[in-house]
Coordinates of C-alpha atoms in Angstrom, one line a residue:
X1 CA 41.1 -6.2 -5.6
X2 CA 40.0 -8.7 -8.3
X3 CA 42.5 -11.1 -7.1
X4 CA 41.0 -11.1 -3.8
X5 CA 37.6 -12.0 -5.3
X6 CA 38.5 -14.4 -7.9
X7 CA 41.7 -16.2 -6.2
X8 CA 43.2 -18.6 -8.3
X9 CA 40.9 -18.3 -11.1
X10 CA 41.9 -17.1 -14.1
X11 CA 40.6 -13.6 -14.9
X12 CA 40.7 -12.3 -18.7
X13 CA 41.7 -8.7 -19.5
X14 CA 39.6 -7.3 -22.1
X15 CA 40.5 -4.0 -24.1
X16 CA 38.4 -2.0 -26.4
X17 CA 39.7 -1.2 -29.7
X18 CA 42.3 2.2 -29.0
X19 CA 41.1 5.8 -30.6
X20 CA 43.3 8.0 -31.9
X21 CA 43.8 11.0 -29.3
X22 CA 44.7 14.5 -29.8
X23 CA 48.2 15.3 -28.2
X24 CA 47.4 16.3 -24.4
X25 CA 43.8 15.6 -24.5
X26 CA 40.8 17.1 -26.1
X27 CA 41.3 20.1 -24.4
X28 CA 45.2 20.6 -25.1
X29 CA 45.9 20.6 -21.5
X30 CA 49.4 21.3 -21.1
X31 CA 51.3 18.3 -19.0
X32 CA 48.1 16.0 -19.6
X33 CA 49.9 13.3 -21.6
X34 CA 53.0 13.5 -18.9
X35 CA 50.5 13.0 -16.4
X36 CA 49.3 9.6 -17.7
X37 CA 53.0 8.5 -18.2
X38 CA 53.7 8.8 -15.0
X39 CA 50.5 7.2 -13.5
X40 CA 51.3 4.1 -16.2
X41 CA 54.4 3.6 -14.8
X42 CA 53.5 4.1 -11.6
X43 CA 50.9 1.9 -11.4
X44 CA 51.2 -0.5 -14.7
X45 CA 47.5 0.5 -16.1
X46 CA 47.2 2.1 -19.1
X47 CA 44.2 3.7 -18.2
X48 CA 42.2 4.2 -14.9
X49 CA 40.2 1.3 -15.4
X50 CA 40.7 -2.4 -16.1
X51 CA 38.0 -4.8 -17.3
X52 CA 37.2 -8.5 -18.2
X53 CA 35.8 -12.1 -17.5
X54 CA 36.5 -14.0 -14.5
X55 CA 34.8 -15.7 -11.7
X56 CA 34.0 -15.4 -8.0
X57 CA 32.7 -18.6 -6.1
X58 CA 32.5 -20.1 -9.1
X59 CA 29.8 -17.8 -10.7
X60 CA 30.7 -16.3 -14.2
X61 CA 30.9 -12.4 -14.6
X62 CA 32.4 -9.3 -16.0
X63 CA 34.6 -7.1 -13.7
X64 CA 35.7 -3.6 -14.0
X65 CA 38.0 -2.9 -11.4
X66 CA 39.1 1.0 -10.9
X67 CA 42.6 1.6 -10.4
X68 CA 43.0 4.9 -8.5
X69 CA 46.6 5.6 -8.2
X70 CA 46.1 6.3 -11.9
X71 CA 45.1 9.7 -12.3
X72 CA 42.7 9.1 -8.7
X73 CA 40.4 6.7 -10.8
X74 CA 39.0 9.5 -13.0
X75 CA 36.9 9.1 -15.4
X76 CA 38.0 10.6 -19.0
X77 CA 37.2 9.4 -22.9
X78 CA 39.8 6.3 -23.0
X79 CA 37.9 5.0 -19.3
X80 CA 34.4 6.1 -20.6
X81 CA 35.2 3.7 -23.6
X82 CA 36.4 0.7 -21.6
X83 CA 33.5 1.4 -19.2
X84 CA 30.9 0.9 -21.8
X85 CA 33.1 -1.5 -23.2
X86 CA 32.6 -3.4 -20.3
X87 CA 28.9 -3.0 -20.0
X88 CA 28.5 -4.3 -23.5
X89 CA 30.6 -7.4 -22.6
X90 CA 28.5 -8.4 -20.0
X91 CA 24.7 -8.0 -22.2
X92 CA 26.5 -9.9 -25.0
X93 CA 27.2 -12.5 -22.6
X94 CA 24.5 -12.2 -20.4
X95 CA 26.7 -12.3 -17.6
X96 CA 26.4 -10.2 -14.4
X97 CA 28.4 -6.9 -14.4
X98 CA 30.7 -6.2 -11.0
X99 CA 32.2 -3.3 -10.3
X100 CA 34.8 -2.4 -8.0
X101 CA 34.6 1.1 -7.8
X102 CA 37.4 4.1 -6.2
X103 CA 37.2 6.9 -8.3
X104 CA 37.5 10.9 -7.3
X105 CA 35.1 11.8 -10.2
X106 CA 36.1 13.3 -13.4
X107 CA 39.1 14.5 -15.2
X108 CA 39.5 18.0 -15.3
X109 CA 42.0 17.7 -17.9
X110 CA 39.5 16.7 -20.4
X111 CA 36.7 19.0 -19.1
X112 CA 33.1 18.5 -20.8
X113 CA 34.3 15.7 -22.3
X114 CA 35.3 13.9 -19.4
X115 CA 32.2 14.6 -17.5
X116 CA 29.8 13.3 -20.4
X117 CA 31.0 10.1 -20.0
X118 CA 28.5 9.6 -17.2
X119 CA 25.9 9.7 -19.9
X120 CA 27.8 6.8 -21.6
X121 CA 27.7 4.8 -18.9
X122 CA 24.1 5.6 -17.6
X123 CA 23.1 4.5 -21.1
X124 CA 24.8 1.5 -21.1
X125 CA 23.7 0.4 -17.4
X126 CA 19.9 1.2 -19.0
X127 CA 20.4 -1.8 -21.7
X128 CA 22.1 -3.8 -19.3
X129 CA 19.0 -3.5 -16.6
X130 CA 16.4 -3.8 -20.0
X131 CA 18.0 -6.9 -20.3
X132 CA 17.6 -8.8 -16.6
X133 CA 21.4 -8.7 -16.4
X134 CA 22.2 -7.5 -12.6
X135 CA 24.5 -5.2 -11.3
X136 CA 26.7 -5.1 -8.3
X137 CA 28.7 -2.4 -7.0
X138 CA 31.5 -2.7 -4.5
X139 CA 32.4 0.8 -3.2
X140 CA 36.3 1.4 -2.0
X141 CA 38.0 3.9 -0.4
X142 CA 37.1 6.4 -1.9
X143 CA 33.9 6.2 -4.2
X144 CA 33.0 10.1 -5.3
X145 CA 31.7 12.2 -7.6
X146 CA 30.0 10.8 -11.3
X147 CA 31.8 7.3 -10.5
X148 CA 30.0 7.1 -7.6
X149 CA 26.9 8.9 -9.1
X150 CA 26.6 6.4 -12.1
X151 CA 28.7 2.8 -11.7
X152 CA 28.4 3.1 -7.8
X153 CA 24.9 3.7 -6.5
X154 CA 23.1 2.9 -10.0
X155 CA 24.2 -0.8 -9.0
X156 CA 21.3 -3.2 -7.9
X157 CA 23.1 -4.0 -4.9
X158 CA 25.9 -1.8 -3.6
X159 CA 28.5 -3.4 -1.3
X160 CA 30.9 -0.9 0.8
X161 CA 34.3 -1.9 2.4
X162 CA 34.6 -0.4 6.3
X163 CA 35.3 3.4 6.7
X164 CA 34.9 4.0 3.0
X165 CA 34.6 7.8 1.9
X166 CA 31.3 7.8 -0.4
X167 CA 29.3 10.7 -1.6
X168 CA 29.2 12.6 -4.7
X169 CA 30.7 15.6 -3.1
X170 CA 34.7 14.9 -2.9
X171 CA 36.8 15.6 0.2
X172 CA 37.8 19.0 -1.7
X173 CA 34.2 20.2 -2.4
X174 CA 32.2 19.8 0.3
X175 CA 30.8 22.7 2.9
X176 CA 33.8 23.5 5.4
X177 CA 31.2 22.4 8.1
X178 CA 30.0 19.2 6.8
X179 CA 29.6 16.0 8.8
X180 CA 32.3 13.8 7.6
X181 CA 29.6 10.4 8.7
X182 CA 27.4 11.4 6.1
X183 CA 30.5 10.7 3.6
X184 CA 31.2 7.5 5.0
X185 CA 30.2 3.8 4.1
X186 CA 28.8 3.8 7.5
X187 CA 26.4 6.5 6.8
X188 CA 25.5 5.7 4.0
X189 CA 24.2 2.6 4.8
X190 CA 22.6 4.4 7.3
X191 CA 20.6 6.6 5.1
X192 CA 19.8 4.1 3.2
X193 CA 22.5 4.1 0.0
X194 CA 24.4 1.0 0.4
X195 CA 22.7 -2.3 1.2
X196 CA 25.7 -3.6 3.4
X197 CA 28.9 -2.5 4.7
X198 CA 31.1 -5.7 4.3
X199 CA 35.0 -6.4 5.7
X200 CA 37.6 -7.3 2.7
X201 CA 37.4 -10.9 4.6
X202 CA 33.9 -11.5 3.8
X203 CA 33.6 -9.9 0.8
X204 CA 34.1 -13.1 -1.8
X205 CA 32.1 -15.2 -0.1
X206 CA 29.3 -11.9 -0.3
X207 CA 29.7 -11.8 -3.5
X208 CA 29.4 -14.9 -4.6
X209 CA 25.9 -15.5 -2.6
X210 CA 25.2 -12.3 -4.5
X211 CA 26.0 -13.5 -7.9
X212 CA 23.9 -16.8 -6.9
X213 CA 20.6 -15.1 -5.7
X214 CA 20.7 -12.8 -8.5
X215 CA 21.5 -14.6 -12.0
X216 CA 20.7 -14.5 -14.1
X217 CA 18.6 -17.3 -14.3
X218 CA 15.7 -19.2 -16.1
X219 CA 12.4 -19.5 -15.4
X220 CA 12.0 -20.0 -11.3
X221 CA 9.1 -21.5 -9.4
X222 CA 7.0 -19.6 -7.3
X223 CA 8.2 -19.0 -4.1
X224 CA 6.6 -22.2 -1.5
X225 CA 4.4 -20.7 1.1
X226 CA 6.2 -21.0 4.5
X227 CA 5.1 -23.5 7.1
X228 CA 3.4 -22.0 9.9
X229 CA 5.4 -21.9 13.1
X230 CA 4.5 -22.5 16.8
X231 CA 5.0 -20.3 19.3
X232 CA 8.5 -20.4 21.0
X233 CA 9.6 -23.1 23.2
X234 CA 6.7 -25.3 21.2
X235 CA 7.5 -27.9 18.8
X236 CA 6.3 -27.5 15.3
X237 CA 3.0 -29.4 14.4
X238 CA 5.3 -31.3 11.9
X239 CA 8.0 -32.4 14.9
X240 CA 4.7 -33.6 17.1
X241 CA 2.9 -35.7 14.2
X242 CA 6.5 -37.5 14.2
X243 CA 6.4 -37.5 17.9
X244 CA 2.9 -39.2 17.9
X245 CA 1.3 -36.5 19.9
X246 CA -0.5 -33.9 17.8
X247 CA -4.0 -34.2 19.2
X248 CA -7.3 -34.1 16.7
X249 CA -7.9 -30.4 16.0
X250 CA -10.1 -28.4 17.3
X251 CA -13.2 -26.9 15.0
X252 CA -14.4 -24.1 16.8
X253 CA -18.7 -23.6 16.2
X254 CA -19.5 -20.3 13.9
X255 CA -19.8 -17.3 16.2
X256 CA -23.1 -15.2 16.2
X257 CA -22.6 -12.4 14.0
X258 CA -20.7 -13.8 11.1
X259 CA -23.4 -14.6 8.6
X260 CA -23.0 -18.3 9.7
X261 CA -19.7 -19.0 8.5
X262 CA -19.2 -22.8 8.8
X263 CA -15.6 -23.6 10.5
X264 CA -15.4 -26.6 9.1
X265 CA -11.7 -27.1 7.5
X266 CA -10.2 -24.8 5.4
X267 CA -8.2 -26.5 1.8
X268 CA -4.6 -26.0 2.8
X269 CA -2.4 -25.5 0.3
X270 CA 0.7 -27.9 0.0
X271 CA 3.4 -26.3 1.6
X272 CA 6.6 -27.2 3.2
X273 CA 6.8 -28.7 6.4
X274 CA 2.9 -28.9 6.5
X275 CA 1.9 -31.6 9.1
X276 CA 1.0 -34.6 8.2
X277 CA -2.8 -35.5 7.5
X278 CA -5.6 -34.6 10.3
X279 CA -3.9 -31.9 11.9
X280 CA -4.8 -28.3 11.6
X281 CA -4.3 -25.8 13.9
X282 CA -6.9 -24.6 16.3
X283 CA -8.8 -21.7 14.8
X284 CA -9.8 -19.0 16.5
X285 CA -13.8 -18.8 17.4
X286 CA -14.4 -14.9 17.0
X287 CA -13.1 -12.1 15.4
X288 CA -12.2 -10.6 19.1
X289 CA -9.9 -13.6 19.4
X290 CA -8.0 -13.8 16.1
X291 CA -7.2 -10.2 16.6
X292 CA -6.3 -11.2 20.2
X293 CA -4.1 -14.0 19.0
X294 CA -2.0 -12.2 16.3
X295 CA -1.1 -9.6 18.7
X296 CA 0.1 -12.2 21.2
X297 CA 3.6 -11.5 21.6
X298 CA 4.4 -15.1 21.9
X299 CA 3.4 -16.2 18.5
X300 CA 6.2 -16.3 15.5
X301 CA 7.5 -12.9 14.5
X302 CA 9.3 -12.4 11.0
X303 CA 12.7 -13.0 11.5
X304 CA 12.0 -16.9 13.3
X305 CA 9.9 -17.6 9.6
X306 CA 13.0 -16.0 7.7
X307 CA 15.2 -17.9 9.4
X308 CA 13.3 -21.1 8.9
X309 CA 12.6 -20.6 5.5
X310 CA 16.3 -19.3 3.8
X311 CA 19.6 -21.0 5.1
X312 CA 21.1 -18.2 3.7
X313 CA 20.1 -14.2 3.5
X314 CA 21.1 -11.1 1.4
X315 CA 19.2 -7.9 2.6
X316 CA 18.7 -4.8 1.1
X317 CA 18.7 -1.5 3.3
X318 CA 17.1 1.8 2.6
X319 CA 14.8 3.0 -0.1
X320 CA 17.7 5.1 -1.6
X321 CA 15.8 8.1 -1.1
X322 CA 17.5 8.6 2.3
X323 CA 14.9 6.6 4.4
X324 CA 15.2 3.6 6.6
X325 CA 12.5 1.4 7.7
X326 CA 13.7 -1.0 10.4
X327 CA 10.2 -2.6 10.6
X328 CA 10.6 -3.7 7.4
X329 CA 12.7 -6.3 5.9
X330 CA 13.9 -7.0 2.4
X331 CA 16.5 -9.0 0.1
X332 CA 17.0 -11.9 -1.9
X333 CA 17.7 -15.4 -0.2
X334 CA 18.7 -18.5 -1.1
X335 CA 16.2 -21.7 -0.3
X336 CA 17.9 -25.2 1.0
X337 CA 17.6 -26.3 -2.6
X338 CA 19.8 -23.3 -3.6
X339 CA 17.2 -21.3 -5.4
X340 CA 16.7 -17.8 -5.1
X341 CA 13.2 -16.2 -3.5
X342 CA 13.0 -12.4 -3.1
X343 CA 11.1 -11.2 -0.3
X344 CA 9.4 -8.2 1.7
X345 CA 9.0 -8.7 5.0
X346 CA 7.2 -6.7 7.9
X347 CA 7.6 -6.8 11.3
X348 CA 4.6 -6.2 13.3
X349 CA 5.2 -2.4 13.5
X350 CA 3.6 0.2 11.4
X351 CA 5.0 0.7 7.9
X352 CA 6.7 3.9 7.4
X353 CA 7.5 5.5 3.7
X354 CA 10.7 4.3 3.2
X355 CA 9.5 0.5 4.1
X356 CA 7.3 0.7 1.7
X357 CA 9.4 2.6 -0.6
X358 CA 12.1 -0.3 -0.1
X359 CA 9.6 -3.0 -0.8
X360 CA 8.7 -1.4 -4.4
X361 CA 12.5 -1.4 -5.0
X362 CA 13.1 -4.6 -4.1
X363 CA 9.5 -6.4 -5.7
X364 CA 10.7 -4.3 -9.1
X365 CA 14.7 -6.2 -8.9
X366 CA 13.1 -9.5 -8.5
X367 CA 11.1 -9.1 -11.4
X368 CA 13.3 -7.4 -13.4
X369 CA 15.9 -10.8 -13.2
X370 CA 13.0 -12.9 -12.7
X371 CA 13.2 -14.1 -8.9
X372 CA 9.6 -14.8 -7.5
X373 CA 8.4 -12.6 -4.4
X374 CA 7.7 -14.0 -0.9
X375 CA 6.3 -11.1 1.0
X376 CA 5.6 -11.1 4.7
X377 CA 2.4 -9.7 6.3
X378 CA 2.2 -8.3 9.8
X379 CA 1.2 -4.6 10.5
X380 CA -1.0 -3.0 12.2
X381 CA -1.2 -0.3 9.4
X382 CA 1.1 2.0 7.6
X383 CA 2.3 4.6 10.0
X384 CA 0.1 7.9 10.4
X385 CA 2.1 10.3 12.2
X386 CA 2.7 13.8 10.5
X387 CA 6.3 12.8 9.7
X388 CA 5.0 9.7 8.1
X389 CA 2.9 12.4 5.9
X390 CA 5.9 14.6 5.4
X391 CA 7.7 11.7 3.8
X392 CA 5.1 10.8 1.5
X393 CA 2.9 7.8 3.0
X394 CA 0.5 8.0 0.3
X395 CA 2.7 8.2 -2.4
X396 CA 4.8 5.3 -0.9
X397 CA 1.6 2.8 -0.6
X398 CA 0.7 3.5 -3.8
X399 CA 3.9 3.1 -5.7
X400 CA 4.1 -0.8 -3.5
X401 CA 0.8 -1.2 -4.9
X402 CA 1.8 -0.3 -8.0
X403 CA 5.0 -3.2 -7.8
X404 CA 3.0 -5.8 -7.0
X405 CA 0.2 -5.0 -9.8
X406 CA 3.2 -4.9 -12.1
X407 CA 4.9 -7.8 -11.0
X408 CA 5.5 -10.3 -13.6
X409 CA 7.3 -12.7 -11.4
X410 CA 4.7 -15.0 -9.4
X411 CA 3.8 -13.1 -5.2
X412 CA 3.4 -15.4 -2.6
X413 CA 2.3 -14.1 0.8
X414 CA 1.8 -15.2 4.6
X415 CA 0.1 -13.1 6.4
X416 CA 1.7 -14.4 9.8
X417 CA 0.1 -12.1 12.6
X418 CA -1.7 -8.6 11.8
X419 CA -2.6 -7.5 8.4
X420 CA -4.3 -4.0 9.2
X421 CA -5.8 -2.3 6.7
X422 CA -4.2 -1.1 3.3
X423 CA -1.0 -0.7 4.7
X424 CA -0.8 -4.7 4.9
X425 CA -2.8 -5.2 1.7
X426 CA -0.3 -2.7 -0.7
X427 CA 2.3 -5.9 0.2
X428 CA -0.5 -8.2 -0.3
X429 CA -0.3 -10.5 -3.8
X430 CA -4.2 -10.0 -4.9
X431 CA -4.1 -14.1 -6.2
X432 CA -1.9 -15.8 -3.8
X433 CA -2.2 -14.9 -0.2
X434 CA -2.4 -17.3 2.4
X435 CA -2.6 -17.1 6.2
X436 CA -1.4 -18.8 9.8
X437 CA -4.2 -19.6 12.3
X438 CA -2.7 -16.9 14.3
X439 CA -3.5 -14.5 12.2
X440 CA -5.9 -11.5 11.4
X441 CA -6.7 -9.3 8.0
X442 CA -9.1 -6.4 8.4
X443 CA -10.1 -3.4 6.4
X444 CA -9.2 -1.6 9.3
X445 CA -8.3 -2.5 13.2
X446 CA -11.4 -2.9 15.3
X447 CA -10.7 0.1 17.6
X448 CA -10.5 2.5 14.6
X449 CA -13.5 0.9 13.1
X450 CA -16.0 1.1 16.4
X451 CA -14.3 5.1 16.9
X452 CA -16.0 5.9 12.9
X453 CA -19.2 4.3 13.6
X454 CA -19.3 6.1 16.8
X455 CA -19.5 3.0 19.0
X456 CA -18.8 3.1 22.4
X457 CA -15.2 1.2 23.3
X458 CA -16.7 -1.3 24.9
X459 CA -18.3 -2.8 21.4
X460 CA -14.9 -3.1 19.9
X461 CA -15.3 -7.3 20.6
X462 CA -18.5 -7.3 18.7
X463 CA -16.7 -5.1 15.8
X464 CA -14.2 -7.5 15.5
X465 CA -16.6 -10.4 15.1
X466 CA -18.9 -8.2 12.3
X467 CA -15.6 -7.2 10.6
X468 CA -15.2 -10.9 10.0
X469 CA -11.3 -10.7 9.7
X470 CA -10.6 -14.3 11.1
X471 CA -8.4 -16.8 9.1
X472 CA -11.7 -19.0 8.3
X473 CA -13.3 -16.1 7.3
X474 CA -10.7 -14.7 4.6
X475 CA -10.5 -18.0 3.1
X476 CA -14.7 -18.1 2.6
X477 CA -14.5 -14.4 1.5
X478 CA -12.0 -15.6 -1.2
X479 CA -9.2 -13.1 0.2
X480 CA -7.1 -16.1 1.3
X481 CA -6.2 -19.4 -0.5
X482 CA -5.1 -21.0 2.7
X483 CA -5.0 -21.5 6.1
X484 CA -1.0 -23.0 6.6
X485 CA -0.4 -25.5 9.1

């Protein structure tokens, strides 16, 4: 397995100094030091794990690599040494740590012994994470018990080869009636555990990117603010200043009801791709129209802004608390210019827990290794159905909140279509969030805000317009920076 991720490049075995060991073990067990004869001959390891330097796609790291025709890649003393071993290879180095992980859990020959090892390495995967040194797990056939419990899924990004058994319950210990999915790379990524189930084929060039987007690096940028896009079929204002026919924009007169907000231009920030000078995007002239506008299903959705803004993407799947949230996309990808932004992503659908959960996991990673956070904004709210509740909506909005508040690493947002209410905000950076012309953000939608103050449905225009919630309006009110173009 190393060989298939480092080719011809040269990878360095590392040992750690040998221990002394009592004759079959530290629990005497009788045929124990038989046992490890055979597996050494059988498989020429002298323990269940190997370790070293080497490189993939020319990025630098330490690899631990489990062999499991010795002793089924258990973990006992001599592998919870080179395991830690290995973990204090890569902080001295400051290089990332990947593991390439099929282990059947713990020896029983060595008993307690074997199974405190997990608290070695889950101490030594603590000071590598204090440190901004990343971790990446890649998860083989099979991945169970503590290996999987502690090298495997405490990874910041866990890789899983096709039809994989995963799970901490082994083949041998599981309920005669269990559903064998669940155990399976496949379902895990379903529920959430592993970020991507990747064929051997691919798996290099996966890991490299990985290795890339994740670093460690020094001090990044903040992420640019994405250009806004046109609607589909409609070339970009940039492509129609080049083309000579991007008309003089249109400033739309305040609308009654807004406190006399002037529309006169908004200060754009300078982003990539902006259009050339004198042309802005048409703004919307009331509050009924913005809201009208971002729930066009014409305008740009997430994935067209992703896909214009990273030539290259690495998502992350699942809160890894069991949940999904398709509406909601995160990773790390790679800019034109090679550099690494973060980002949170949703998708014009209500938030559910584990989106928001997801987003927290992912805004903490980034600034953990120091990648700066782009984060998408387009919701009509966080969901509010009683499963929603079940699964903890309040808790999960608050701990996003909580990411972004922490966040060392500079936040960038678009909002690009709805940003309802606080379920948009909680992704929201409170310093630098800009928005498209398409584009609302509202302290709550303007049905829900006409049904509390008891208006009938028919004033649900004029709320919009009170609400002020248009892009020219969140730029006066301080909320935005920008109005992209």
């Amino acid at each position: 397995m190393i060989a298939l991720l480092t080719g011809a490049t040269a990878f360095t075995e590392h040992r750690p100094p040998p221990r002394p060991r009592p004759p079959d073990g530290p629990l005497g067990w009788a045929g124990y030091d038989a046992a490890r004869r055979r597996a050494a001959a059988r498989t020429g390891e002298e323990e269940s794990v190997v370790y070293g330097t080497g490189s993939v796609g020319g990025r630098a790291c330490v690899l631990l690599s489990f062999e499991f025709g010795f002793l089924g890649g258990s973990l006992g003393g001599p592998t919870g040494d080179r395991l830690t071993a290995a973990y204090e290879l890569a902080l001295t180095r400051r290089l990332p740590l990947l593991a390439l992980v099929a282990t059947g859990g713990s020896r029983m020959q060595e008993g307690m012994v074997a199974l405190t090892q997990l608290q070695r390495v889950a101490a030594a995967s603590v000071r590598l994470r204090a440190a901004g040194i990343p971790q990446i797990a890649v998860v083989r056939d099979p991945t169970t018990g503590g290996g999987w419990a502690t090298v495997g899924a405490g990874a910041d990004v866990v890789l899983a080869l096709p039809g994989a058994q995963i799970g901490f319950a082994g083949s041998r210990v599981r309920p005669p009636d269990a559903d064998p999915y669940a155990y399976s790379a496949e379902g895990q990524f379903a529920a959430g555990q592993v970020d991507a189930v990747v064929p051997p084929g691919e798996l290099a060039t996966a890991v490299a990117h990985w290795l890339h987007a994740l670093g460690p690096h020094e001090a990044l940028p903040p992420a640019p603010v994405p250009r806004a896009l046109p609607p589909a079929g409609e070339p970009s204002r940039a492509e129609a200043a080049d083309a000579g026919t991007v008309e003089a924009a249109v400033t739309e007169p305040a609308h009654a009801g807004t406190e006399g907000t002037a529309d006169a231009e908004p200060a754009h920030a300078g982003t990539e791709g902006a259009a050339g000078a004198g042309s802005t995007p048409r703004l919307p002239a009331t509050g009924r129209e913005a809201v009208a506008r971002a729930r066009d299903p014409r305008r740009p959705r997430t994935e067209a802004y992703l896909a214009d803004y990273f030539p290259e993407r690495l998502p992350l799947h699942g809160d890894r608390s069991g949940g999904t949230d398709p509406g909601l996309l995160t990773g790390f990808g790679l800019r034109a210019d090679g550099r690494p932004v973060a980002y949170v992503a949703q998708c014009g659908t209500p938030t559910r827990p584990a989106g928001y959960r997801a987003a927290a996991r992912t805004i903490r990673l980034a600034d953990r290794l120091g990648v700066p956070v782009l984060t998408l904004v387009d919701t009509p709210g966080a969901a509010n159905d009683a499963e929603a509740e079940r699964a903890g909506a309040g808790a999960a909005i608050a701990d996003a909140f909580a990411a972004i508040a922490a966040a060392r690493v500079p936040v960038t947002t678009l909002v690009i279509g709805e940003g309802g209410s606080g379920g948009a905000l909680a992704l929201a950076s409170p310093d630098n969030t800009h928005v498209t012309a398409d584009s609302y953000f509202s302290v709550i939608a303007p049905e829900l805000a006409a049904a509390i103050l008891k208006r009938a449905p028919s004033e649900t225009g004029a709320t919009a317009d009170q609400l002020r919630l248009r892009p020219q309006d969140l730029v006066e009110l301080g909320i935005a920076r920008s109005i992209v173009t």
